[in-house]
PDB file of C-alpha atoms in Angstrom:
ATOM      1  CA  MET M   1      -3.356 -36.499  18.226  1.00 33.00           C
ATOM      2  CA  THR M   2      -3.073 -32.691  17.933  1.00 36.00           C
ATOM      3  CA  THR M   3      -3.428 -31.349  14.481  1.00 38.00           C
ATOM      4  CA  THR M   4      -1.196 -28.664  13.046  1.00 39.00           C
ATOM      5  CA  SER M   5      -4.262 -26.248  12.723  1.00 42.00           C
ATOM      6  CA  SER M   6      -5.006 -26.742  16.403  1.00 45.00           C
ATOM      7  CA  VAL M   7      -1.606 -25.422  17.461  1.00 49.00           C
ATOM      8  CA  PRO M   8      -1.849 -21.647  18.436  1.00 57.00           C
ATOM      9  CA  PRO M   9       0.554 -19.396  16.454  1.00 64.00           C
ATOM     10  CA  SER M  10       3.946 -18.772  18.764  1.00 67.00           C
ATOM     11  CA  LYS M  11       4.543 -15.255  19.984  1.00 70.00           C
ATOM     12  CA  GLY M  12       7.176 -14.969  17.549  1.00 75.00           C
ATOM     13  CA  LYS M  13       4.712 -15.223  14.662  1.00 74.00           C
ATOM     14  CA  LEU M  14       2.206 -13.036  16.205  1.00 69.00           C
ATOM     15  CA  TRP M  15       4.534 -10.155  16.667  1.00 74.00           C
ATOM     16  CA  PHE M  16       5.853 -10.814  12.982  1.00 68.00           C
ATOM     17  CA  ALA M  17       2.096 -10.469  11.773  1.00 65.00           C
ATOM     18  CA  ALA M  18       1.526  -7.521  14.121  1.00 62.00           C
ATOM     19  CA  ILE M  19       4.379  -5.761  12.786  1.00 67.00           C
ATOM     20  CA  LYS M  20       3.852  -6.400   9.085  1.00 70.00           C
ATOM     21  CA  PRO M  21       7.481  -6.421   7.619  1.00 72.00           C
ATOM     22  CA  PRO M  22       6.189  -7.147   3.967  1.00 72.00           C
ATOM     23  CA  MET M  23       3.764  -4.287   4.176  1.00 77.00           C
ATOM     24  CA  TYR M  24       6.371  -1.861   4.232  1.00 84.00           C
ATOM     25  CA  SER M  25       6.631  -2.274   0.409  1.00 89.00           C
ATOM     26  CA  VAL M  26       3.773   0.074   0.200  1.00 92.00           C
ATOM     27  CA  ALA M  27       6.370   2.786   1.338  1.00 93.00           C
ATOM     28  CA  ILE M  28       9.294   1.762  -0.754  1.00 96.00           C
ATOM     29  CA  ILE M  29       7.692   1.101  -4.123  1.00 97.00           C
ATOM     30  CA  PRO M  30       5.815   4.542  -4.695  1.00 97.00           C
ATOM     31  CA  ILE M  31       8.949   6.595  -3.846  1.00 97.00           C
ATOM     32  CA  THR M  32      11.120   4.127  -5.854  1.00 97.00           C
ATOM     33  CA  VAL M  33       8.909   4.437  -8.972  1.00 98.00           C
ATOM     34  CA  GLY M  34       8.387   8.199  -8.686  1.00 98.00           C
ATOM     35  CA  THR M  35      12.363   8.509  -8.422  1.00 98.00           C
ATOM     36  CA  ALA M  36      12.462   6.010 -11.334  1.00 97.00           C
ATOM     37  CA  THR M  37      10.120   8.174 -13.429  1.00 97.00           C
ATOM     38  CA  ALA M  38      12.034  11.436 -12.658  1.00 97.00           C
ATOM     39  CA  PHE M  39      15.456   9.917 -13.657  1.00 97.00           C
ATOM     40  CA  GLY M  40      13.863   8.378 -16.909  1.00 95.00           C
ATOM     41  CA  GLN M  41      12.554  11.731 -17.981  1.00 94.00           C
ATOM     42  CA  ASN M  42      15.070  14.070 -16.864  1.00 94.00           C
ATOM     43  CA  ALA M  43      18.210  12.180 -15.912  1.00 94.00           C
ATOM     44  CA  ILE M  44      17.988  13.676 -12.331  1.00 95.00           C
ATOM     45  CA  PHE M  45      18.824  11.515  -9.308  1.00 96.00           C
ATOM     46  CA  ASP M  46      19.832  12.773  -5.872  1.00 97.00           C
ATOM     47  CA  PRO M  47      20.351   9.803  -3.658  1.00 97.00           C
ATOM     48  CA  LYS M  48      20.331  11.934  -0.377  1.00 98.00           C
ATOM     49  CA  ILE M  49      16.728  12.896  -1.164  1.00 98.00           C
ATOM     50  CA  LEU M  50      15.739   9.514  -2.017  1.00 98.00           C
ATOM     51  CA  GLY M  51      17.342   8.112   1.184  1.00 97.00           C
ATOM     52  CA  ILE M  52      15.513  10.555   3.468  1.00 98.00           C
ATOM     53  CA  PHE M  53      12.235  10.176   1.616  1.00 98.00           C
ATOM     54  CA  LEU M  54      12.284   6.399   1.878  1.00 97.00           C
ATOM     55  CA  THR M  55      13.011   6.658   5.547  1.00 97.00           C
ATOM     56  CA  SER M  56      10.212   9.125   6.168  1.00 97.00           C
ATOM     57  CA  ALA M  57       7.760   6.968   4.043  1.00 96.00           C
ATOM     58  CA  ILE M  58       8.684   3.719   6.278  1.00 96.00           C
ATOM     59  CA  LEU M  59       8.146   5.697   9.504  1.00 96.00           C
ATOM     60  CA  ILE M  60       4.776   7.135   8.217  1.00 96.00           C
ATOM     61  CA  ILE M  61       3.703   3.663   7.327  1.00 95.00           C
ATOM     62  CA  ALA M  62       4.672   2.454  10.816  1.00 93.00           C
ATOM     63  CA  TRP M  63       2.234   5.267  12.207  1.00 95.00           C
ATOM     64  CA  LEU M  64      -0.541   3.965   9.720  1.00 93.00           C
ATOM     65  CA  ASN M  65      -0.288   0.311  10.841  1.00 90.00           C
ATOM     66  CA  ILE M  66       0.057   0.899  14.466  1.00 90.00           C
ATOM     67  CA  SER M  67      -2.817   3.496  14.554  1.00 90.00           C
ATOM     68  CA  ASN M  68      -5.114   1.389  12.575  1.00 85.00           C
ATOM     69  CA  ASP M  69      -4.599  -1.226  15.408  1.00 84.00           C
ATOM     70  CA  VAL M  70      -5.506   1.351  18.030  1.00 87.00           C
ATOM     71  CA  PHE M  71      -8.639   2.567  16.418  1.00 85.00           C
ATOM     72  CA  ASP M  72      -9.722  -0.889  15.376  1.00 82.00           C
ATOM     73  CA  ALA M  73      -9.544  -1.679  19.113  1.00 81.00           C
ATOM     74  CA  ASP M  74     -11.810   0.997  19.742  1.00 79.00           C
ATOM     75  CA  THR M  75     -14.567  -0.454  17.524  1.00 78.00           C
ATOM     76  CA  GLY M  76     -14.018  -3.944  18.643  1.00 72.00           C
ATOM     77  CA  ILE M  77     -13.448  -5.204  15.114  1.00 71.00           C
ATOM     78  CA  ASP M  78     -10.025  -6.790  16.321  1.00 65.00           C
ATOM     79  CA  LYS M  79     -11.388  -8.776  19.148  1.00 67.00           C
ATOM     80  CA  ASN M  80     -10.388 -12.008  17.427  1.00 61.00           C
ATOM     81  CA  LYS M  81      -7.132 -10.589  16.020  1.00 68.00           C
ATOM     82  CA  ALA M  82      -4.425 -12.287  18.120  1.00 62.00           C
ATOM     83  CA  HIS M  83      -1.764 -10.375  16.138  1.00 65.00           C
ATOM     84  CA  SER M  84      -3.406  -6.868  17.072  1.00 68.00           C
ATOM     85  CA  LEU M  85      -0.522  -4.809  18.539  1.00 77.00           C
ATOM     86  CA  VAL M  86      -3.012  -3.554  21.115  1.00 74.00           C
ATOM     87  CA  ASN M  87      -4.230  -7.412  21.833  1.00 73.00           C
ATOM     88  CA  LEU M  88      -0.456  -8.337  22.146  1.00 76.00           C
ATOM     89  CA  THR M  89       0.645  -5.883  24.285  1.00 75.00           C
ATOM     90  CA  GLY M  90      -2.516  -5.059  26.296  1.00 75.00           C
ATOM     91  CA  ASN M  91      -1.647  -1.098  26.208  1.00 76.00           C
ATOM     92  CA  LYS M  92      -3.573   0.777  23.713  1.00 81.00           C
ATOM     93  CA  ALA M  93      -2.483   4.129  24.870  1.00 87.00           C
ATOM     94  CA  LEU M  94       1.247   3.142  24.512  1.00 89.00           C
ATOM     95  CA  MET M  95       0.648   1.908  20.875  1.00 88.00           C
ATOM     96  CA  LEU M  96      -1.132   5.520  20.185  1.00 90.00           C
ATOM     97  CA  TRP M  97       2.071   7.142  21.585  1.00 94.00           C
ATOM     98  CA  LEU M  98       4.403   4.998  19.588  1.00 93.00           C
ATOM     99  CA  ALA M  99       2.283   5.539  16.546  1.00 93.00           C
ATOM    100  CA  ASN M 100       2.382   9.419  16.742  1.00 95.00           C
ATOM    101  CA  GLY M 101       6.218   9.283  17.482  1.00 97.00           C
ATOM    102  CA  PHE M 102       6.643   7.545  14.144  1.00 95.00           C
ATOM    103  CA  LEU M 103       4.555   9.860  12.458  1.00 97.00           C
ATOM    104  CA  SER M 104       6.621  12.788  13.941  1.00 97.00           C
ATOM    105  CA  LEU M 105       9.742  11.376  12.859  1.00 97.00           C
ATOM    106  CA  GLY M 106       8.419  10.665   9.497  1.00 97.00           C
ATOM    107  CA  VAL M 107       7.352  14.361   8.861  1.00 98.00           C
ATOM    108  CA  LEU M 108      10.700  15.638  10.470  1.00 98.00           C
ATOM    109  CA  GLY M 109      12.194  13.854   7.395  1.00 98.00           C
ATOM    110  CA  ILE M 110       9.833  15.385   4.863  1.00 98.00           C
ATOM    111  CA  LEU M 111      10.520  18.907   6.739  1.00 98.00           C
ATOM    112  CA  LEU M 112      14.299  18.219   6.149  1.00 98.00           C
ATOM    113  CA  ILE M 113      13.840  17.846   2.383  1.00 98.00           C
ATOM    114  CA  ALA M 114      11.562  20.966   2.392  1.00 98.00           C
ATOM    115  CA  TRP M 115      14.568  22.837   3.959  1.00 98.00           C
ATOM    116  CA  LEU M 116      17.209  21.429   1.887  1.00 97.00           C
ATOM    117  CA  GLN M 117      15.060  22.412  -1.241  1.00 96.00           C
ATOM    118  CA  GLN M 118      13.658  25.591   0.319  1.00 97.00           C
ATOM    119  CA  ASP M 119      10.381  24.377  -1.080  1.00 96.00           C
ATOM    120  CA  ILE M 120       7.404  23.210   0.875  1.00 97.00           C
ATOM    121  CA  THR M 121       5.548  21.368  -2.083  1.00 98.00           C
ATOM    122  CA  VAL M 122       6.661  17.995  -1.035  1.00 98.00           C
ATOM    123  CA  LEU M 123       5.703  18.544   2.465  1.00 98.00           C
ATOM    124  CA  SER M 124       2.250  19.790   1.400  1.00 98.00           C
ATOM    125  CA  ILE M 125       1.511  16.746  -0.430  1.00 98.00           C
ATOM    126  CA  ILE M 126       2.879  14.345   2.091  1.00 98.00           C
ATOM    127  CA  LEU M 127       0.781  16.350   4.905  1.00 98.00           C
ATOM    128  CA  LEU M 128      -2.383  15.646   2.719  1.00 97.00           C
ATOM    129  CA  CYS M 129      -1.615  11.976   2.361  1.00 97.00           C
ATOM    130  CA  CYS M 130      -1.262  11.807   6.188  1.00 97.00           C
ATOM    131  CA  VAL M 131      -4.665  13.393   6.648  1.00 97.00           C
ATOM    132  CA  LEU M 132      -6.238  11.020   3.990  1.00 96.00           C
ATOM    133  CA  GLY M 133      -4.488   8.221   5.909  1.00 95.00           C
ATOM    134  CA  TYR M 134      -6.171   9.053   9.112  1.00 95.00           C
ATOM    135  CA  THR M 135      -9.584   9.364   7.661  1.00 95.00           C
ATOM    136  CA  TYR M 136      -9.201   5.694   6.730  1.00 92.00           C
ATOM    137  CA  GLN M 137      -9.732   4.408  10.201  1.00 87.00           C
ATOM    138  CA  GLY M 138      -9.433   7.391  12.607  1.00 91.00           C
ATOM    139  CA  PRO M 139     -12.407   8.886  14.408  1.00 90.00           C
ATOM    140  CA  PRO M 140     -14.760  10.452  13.473  1.00 91.00           C
ATOM    141  CA  PHE M 141     -14.204   9.621   9.899  1.00 94.00           C
ATOM    142  CA  ARG M 142     -13.651   5.984   9.772  1.00 92.00           C
ATOM    143  CA  LEU M 143     -13.974   6.089   6.081  1.00 93.00           C
ATOM    144  CA  GLY M 144     -12.807   2.651   5.677  1.00 90.00           C
ATOM    145  CA  TYR M 145     -15.683   1.447   7.331  1.00 90.00           C
ATOM    146  CA  GLN M 146     -17.821   2.717   4.478  1.00 93.00           C
ATOM    147  CA  GLY M 147     -15.824   0.916   2.011  1.00 91.00           C
ATOM    148  CA  LEU M 148     -13.785   3.876   0.678  1.00 95.00           C
ATOM    149  CA  GLY M 149     -10.270   2.536   1.920  1.00 93.00           C
ATOM    150  CA  GLU M 150      -9.273   1.586  -1.436  1.00 96.00           C
ATOM    151  CA  LEU M 151     -10.059   4.833  -2.949  1.00 96.00           C
ATOM    152  CA  ILE M 152      -8.000   6.780  -0.296  1.00 96.00           C
ATOM    153  CA  CYS M 153      -5.271   4.098  -0.860  1.00 96.00           C
ATOM    154  CA  PHE M 154      -5.282   4.574  -4.820  1.00 97.00           C
ATOM    155  CA  PHE M 155      -4.892   8.286  -4.627  1.00 97.00           C
ATOM    156  CA  THR M 156      -2.362   8.458  -1.535  1.00 97.00           C
ATOM    157  CA  PHE M 157      -0.190   5.563  -2.559  1.00 96.00           C
ATOM    158  CA  GLY M 158      -0.600   6.251  -6.360  1.00 97.00           C
ATOM    159  CA  PRO M 159      -0.685   9.586  -7.872  1.00 97.00           C
ATOM    160  CA  MET M 160       0.014  11.512  -4.859  1.00 98.00           C
ATOM    161  CA  ALA M 161       3.013   9.804  -3.608  1.00 97.00           C
ATOM    162  CA  ILE M 162       4.470   9.237  -7.056  1.00 98.00           C
ATOM    163  CA  ALA M 163       3.800  12.785  -7.627  1.00 98.00           C
ATOM    164  CA  ALA M 164       5.845  13.906  -4.428  1.00 98.00           C
ATOM    165  CA  ALA M 165       8.592  11.672  -5.108  1.00 98.00           C
ATOM    166  CA  TYR M 166       8.878  12.856  -8.738  1.00 98.00           C
ATOM    167  CA  TYR M 167       8.904  16.384  -7.314  1.00 98.00           C
ATOM    168  CA  SER M 168      11.384  15.723  -4.661  1.00 98.00           C
ATOM    169  CA  GLN M 169      13.978  14.941  -7.611  1.00 98.00           C
ATOM    170  CA  THR M 170      13.033  17.618 -10.017  1.00 97.00           C
ATOM    171  CA  GLN M 171      11.292  20.307  -8.372  1.00 96.00           C
ATOM    172  CA  GLU M 172       8.525  20.318 -10.900  1.00 96.00           C
ATOM    173  CA  PHE M 173       5.414  18.156 -12.330  1.00 95.00           C
ATOM    174  CA  SER M 174       4.846  16.315 -15.307  1.00 93.00           C
ATOM    175  CA  TRP M 175       1.392  15.118 -16.476  1.00 94.00           C
ATOM    176  CA  SER M 176       3.209  11.838 -17.550  1.00 92.00           C
ATOM    177  CA  ILE M 177       3.536  10.877 -13.949  1.00 96.00           C
ATOM    178  CA  LEU M 178      -0.298  10.200 -13.813  1.00 97.00           C
ATOM    179  CA  ALA M 179       0.555   6.944 -15.771  1.00 98.00           C
ATOM    180  CA  PRO M 180       2.963   5.155 -13.105  1.00 98.00           C
ATOM    181  CA  GLY M 181       0.883   6.905 -10.596  1.00 98.00           C
ATOM    182  CA  THR M 182      -2.220   5.044 -11.645  1.00 98.00           C
ATOM    183  CA  LEU M 183      -0.427   1.602 -11.881  1.00 98.00           C
ATOM    184  CA  ILE M 184       0.953   1.953  -8.513  1.00 98.00           C
ATOM    185  CA  GLY M 185      -2.393   3.252  -7.119  1.00 98.00           C
ATOM    186  CA  ILE M 186      -4.076   0.089  -8.197  1.00 98.00           C
ATOM    187  CA  SER M 187      -1.380  -2.484  -7.229  1.00 97.00           C
ATOM    188  CA  THR M 188      -1.529  -0.960  -3.776  1.00 97.00           C
ATOM    189  CA  SER M 189      -5.454  -0.887  -3.589  1.00 97.00           C
ATOM    190  CA  ILE M 190      -5.425  -4.508  -4.644  1.00 97.00           C
ATOM    191  CA  ILE M 191      -3.442  -5.407  -1.420  1.00 96.00           C
ATOM    192  CA  LEU M 192      -6.080  -3.658   0.787  1.00 95.00           C
ATOM    193  CA  PHE M 193      -8.822  -5.180  -1.363  1.00 96.00           C
ATOM    194  CA  CYS M 194      -7.621  -8.704  -0.720  1.00 96.00           C
ATOM    195  CA  SER M 195      -7.112  -8.127   3.088  1.00 92.00           C
ATOM    196  CA  HIS M 196     -11.012  -8.321   3.358  1.00 94.00           C
ATOM    197  CA  PHE M 197     -11.682 -11.534   1.994  1.00 94.00           C
ATOM    198  CA  HIS M 198     -11.080 -13.482   5.469  1.00 90.00           C
ATOM    199  CA  GLN M 199     -12.786 -10.863   7.716  1.00 89.00           C
ATOM    200  CA  VAL M 200     -16.012 -10.479   6.286  1.00 91.00           C
ATOM    201  CA  GLU M 201     -17.707 -12.043   9.547  1.00 88.00           C
ATOM    202  CA  ASP M 202     -15.799  -9.842  11.718  1.00 84.00           C
ATOM    203  CA  ASP M 203     -16.456  -6.712   9.562  1.00 86.00           C
ATOM    204  CA  LEU M 204     -20.264  -7.349   9.667  1.00 88.00           C
ATOM    205  CA  ALA M 205     -20.331  -7.632  13.330  1.00 83.00           C
ATOM    206  CA  ALA M 206     -18.455  -4.409  13.639  1.00 79.00           C
ATOM    207  CA  GLY M 207     -20.701  -2.709  10.963  1.00 84.00           C
ATOM    208  CA  LYS M 208     -17.606  -2.165   8.539  1.00 87.00           C
ATOM    209  CA  ARG M 209     -19.039  -2.124   5.130  1.00 91.00           C
ATOM    210  CA  SER M 210     -15.902  -3.241   3.216  1.00 92.00           C
ATOM    211  CA  PRO M 211     -16.035  -3.843  -0.573  1.00 95.00           C
ATOM    212  CA  ILE M 212     -16.188  -7.568   0.191  1.00 95.00           C
ATOM    213  CA  VAL M 213     -18.917  -7.146   2.436  1.00 94.00           C
ATOM    214  CA  ARG M 214     -20.846  -5.007  -0.114  1.00 95.00           C
ATOM    215  CA  LEU M 215     -19.972  -7.356  -3.191  1.00 95.00           C
ATOM    216  CA  GLY M 216     -19.870 -10.742  -1.254  1.00 95.00           C
ATOM    217  CA  THR M 217     -16.704 -12.925  -1.821  1.00 95.00           C
ATOM    218  CA  GLN M 218     -17.590 -14.319  -5.319  1.00 96.00           C
ATOM    219  CA  LEU M 219     -18.143 -11.169  -6.937  1.00 97.00           C
ATOM    220  CA  GLY M 220     -15.264  -9.827  -5.217  1.00 97.00           C
ATOM    221  CA  SER M 221     -13.124 -12.330  -6.741  1.00 97.00           C
ATOM    222  CA  GLN M 222     -14.247 -11.452 -10.097  1.00 98.00           C
ATOM    223  CA  VAL M 223     -13.461  -7.825  -9.371  1.00 97.00           C
ATOM    224  CA  LEU M 224     -10.117  -8.748  -8.324  1.00 98.00           C
ATOM    225  CA  MET M 225      -9.417 -10.614 -11.554  1.00 98.00           C
ATOM    226  CA  VAL M 226     -10.588  -7.720 -13.816  1.00 98.00           C
ATOM    227  CA  THR M 227      -8.711  -5.107 -11.775  1.00 98.00           C
ATOM    228  CA  THR M 228      -5.418  -7.202 -12.127  1.00 98.00           C
ATOM    229  CA  ILE M 229      -6.107  -7.587 -15.836  1.00 98.00           C
ATOM    230  CA  LEU M 230      -6.584  -3.842 -15.947  1.00 98.00           C
ATOM    231  CA  PHE M 231      -3.206  -3.233 -14.438  1.00 98.00           C
ATOM    232  CA  PHE M 232      -1.329  -4.776 -17.275  1.00 98.00           C
ATOM    233  CA  ALA M 233      -3.634  -3.751 -20.010  1.00 98.00           C
ATOM    234  CA  LEU M 234      -2.798  -0.059 -18.918  1.00 98.00           C
ATOM    235  CA  ILE M 235       0.908  -0.823 -19.274  1.00 98.00           C
ATOM    236  CA  VAL M 236       0.026  -1.783 -23.104  1.00 97.00           C
ATOM    237  CA  LEU M 237      -1.825   1.486 -23.404  1.00 98.00           C
ATOM    238  CA  PHE M 238       0.664   3.791 -21.804  1.00 97.00           C
ATOM    239  CA  SER M 239       3.230   2.101 -24.058  1.00 96.00           C
ATOM    240  CA  LEU M 240       1.110   2.712 -27.174  1.00 96.00           C
ATOM    241  CA  LEU M 241       0.534   6.146 -26.225  1.00 96.00           C
ATOM    242  CA  GLY M 242       4.278   6.680 -25.927  1.00 95.00           C
ATOM    243  CA  ILE M 243       4.233   7.558 -22.364  1.00 95.00           C
ATOM    244  CA  PHE M 244       5.987   4.477 -21.565  1.00 96.00           C
ATOM    245  CA  SER M 245       8.927   2.853 -23.392  1.00 95.00           C
ATOM    246  CA  ILE M 246       8.891  -0.868 -24.491  1.00 96.00           C
ATOM    247  CA  TRP M 247      11.207  -1.292 -21.495  1.00 97.00           C
ATOM    248  CA  THR M 248       8.159  -1.241 -19.211  1.00 97.00           C
ATOM    249  CA  PHE M 249       6.989  -4.468 -20.667  1.00 98.00           C
ATOM    250  CA  LEU M 250       9.378  -5.994 -18.185  1.00 98.00           C
ATOM    251  CA  THR M 251       6.545  -5.413 -15.677  1.00 98.00           C
ATOM    252  CA  PHE M 252       4.723  -8.547 -17.277  1.00 98.00           C
ATOM    253  CA  LEU M 253       7.519 -10.738 -15.617  1.00 98.00           C
ATOM    254  CA  SER M 254       5.212 -10.446 -12.584  1.00 98.00           C
ATOM    255  CA  ILE M 255       2.295 -12.054 -14.471  1.00 98.00           C
ATOM    256  CA  PRO M 256       2.997 -15.556 -12.527  1.00 98.00           C
ATOM    257  CA  LEU M 257       2.395 -13.740  -9.274  1.00 98.00           C
ATOM    258  CA  ALA M 258      -0.821 -12.097 -10.561  1.00 98.00           C
ATOM    259  CA  TYR M 259      -1.983 -15.508 -11.997  1.00 98.00           C
ATOM    260  CA  GLN M 260      -1.346 -17.004  -8.532  1.00 98.00           C
ATOM    261  CA  LEU M 261      -3.116 -14.381  -6.692  1.00 98.00           C
ATOM    262  CA  VAL M 262      -6.271 -14.437  -9.093  1.00 98.00           C
ATOM    263  CA  SER M 263      -6.538 -18.335  -9.019  1.00 98.00           C
ATOM    264  CA  HIS M 264      -6.149 -18.626  -5.306  1.00 97.00           C
ATOM    265  CA  VAL M 265      -8.703 -16.262  -4.473  1.00 97.00           C
ATOM    266  CA  ASN M 266     -10.997 -17.597  -7.313  1.00 97.00           C
ATOM    267  CA  GLN M 267     -10.808 -21.017  -5.578  1.00 96.00           C
ATOM    268  CA  ASN M 268     -10.789 -20.174  -1.767  1.00 96.00           C
ATOM    269  CA  HIS M 269     -12.797 -16.938  -1.755  1.00 94.00           C
ATOM    270  CA  ALA M 270     -15.504 -18.256   0.589  1.00 92.00           C
ATOM    271  CA  GLN M 271     -13.026 -19.944   2.880  1.00 94.00           C
ATOM    272  CA  PRO M 272     -11.490 -17.551   5.524  1.00 92.00           C
ATOM    273  CA  ASP M 273      -8.774 -19.949   6.604  1.00 92.00           C
ATOM    274  CA  ARG M 274      -7.464 -20.533   3.276  1.00 95.00           C
ATOM    275  CA  VAL M 275      -7.959 -17.218   1.464  1.00 94.00           C
ATOM    276  CA  SER M 276      -6.278 -15.089   4.437  1.00 91.00           C
ATOM    277  CA  ASN M 277      -2.837 -15.250   2.875  1.00 93.00           C
ATOM    278  CA  CYS M 278      -4.047 -13.734  -0.227  1.00 96.00           C
ATOM    279  CA  LYS M 279      -2.861 -10.221   0.687  1.00 94.00           C
ATOM    280  CA  PHE M 280       0.732 -11.416   1.047  1.00 94.00           C
ATOM    281  CA  ILE M 281       0.639 -12.707  -2.805  1.00 96.00           C
ATOM    282  CA  ALA M 282      -0.984  -9.408  -3.555  1.00 97.00           C
ATOM    283  CA  VAL M 283       2.210  -7.624  -1.414  1.00 96.00           C
ATOM    284  CA  ARG M 284       4.758  -9.746  -3.542  1.00 96.00           C
ATOM    285  CA  LEU M 285       2.946  -8.673  -6.758  1.00 98.00           C
ATOM    286  CA  HIS M 286       2.964  -5.131  -5.854  1.00 98.00           C
ATOM    287  CA  PHE M 287       6.578  -5.357  -4.974  1.00 97.00           C
ATOM    288  CA  PHE M 288       8.038  -7.219  -7.926  1.00 97.00           C
ATOM    289  CA  SER M 289       5.767  -5.457 -10.536  1.00 98.00           C
ATOM    290  CA  GLY M 290       6.647  -2.159  -9.003  1.00 98.00           C
ATOM    291  CA  LEU M 291      10.516  -2.803  -9.114  1.00 98.00           C
ATOM    292  CA  LEU M 292      10.178  -3.932 -12.771  1.00 98.00           C
ATOM    293  CA  LEU M 293       8.264  -1.160 -13.664  1.00 98.00           C
ATOM    294  CA  ALA M 294      10.868   1.338 -12.032  1.00 98.00           C
ATOM    295  CA  LEU M 295      13.727  -0.723 -14.094  1.00 98.00           C
ATOM    296  CA  GLY M 296      11.661  -0.266 -17.133  1.00 97.00           C
ATOM    297  CA  LEU M 297      11.551   3.364 -16.622  1.00 97.00           C
ATOM    298  CA  ILE M 298      14.964   3.722 -15.875  1.00 96.00           C
ATOM    299  CA  ILE M 299      16.677   1.900 -18.533  1.00 95.00           C
ATOM    300  CA  PRO M 300      15.962   4.195 -21.518  1.00 89.00           C
ATOM    301  CA  SER M 301      18.129   6.986 -19.679  1.00 84.00           C
ATOM    302  CA  ILE M 302      21.078   4.641 -18.923  1.00 81.00           C
TER     303      ILE M 302
END
């Protein structure tokens, strides 16, 4: 009798996993929270700029996802990854052209914002984010292979993305944007951190020193718990410091997802087949906590 676990995934499921629709929340949430911060502090909102920025951010994330599959194909780390776009298509060159096409369109959108506002500040920040994004997997840097991916992720999707979104609405900066930037940086880095638990063997074989390879899965699960607690503790701290209003406590409605993530990884950290879905729980935590944070930032100005 054939068991469920022995049935190979369908092509449709493999393509869904390769395209990674849930991962595009990492484009949506920073821009949404940065825009919400601008509205909450200044009662300023330009829907046209938000629409262009969100579209560009999604295109840039498409570039990151596809190009990472291309660069990973070069190192052989994805040889057992059935849902790699390179493995699915068998055409690495085409995937690289497609990735660069998405990047060009994304940057074109940011150029449009710069032209509309006659200000290159947002463009400069996003170009720097793209450069840092390239160094994550792109040769000759491949900083993700040295365990620095989470640090890059924190800054690019946290303080830098929030600052760019805030500036796109207000044409000015504020020190207070570091608070939401830190929170979104942490929740985004948690997604990347969780993606390593199930692939320790492949990472070791390819020489990738991910944080989980360095720490081990058990210590890694404890680091995840502390980091998740820190995320919510910082909301309390920023509220006590007067940076956030009490409305940002709405973010605590996402605690059940945080508990699910931490407990799931704690119980299954050493079982690749069972822990492999933890990154999707992390994506849900990132998405809903980010939306709730944005709502909490907006309400005081409504």
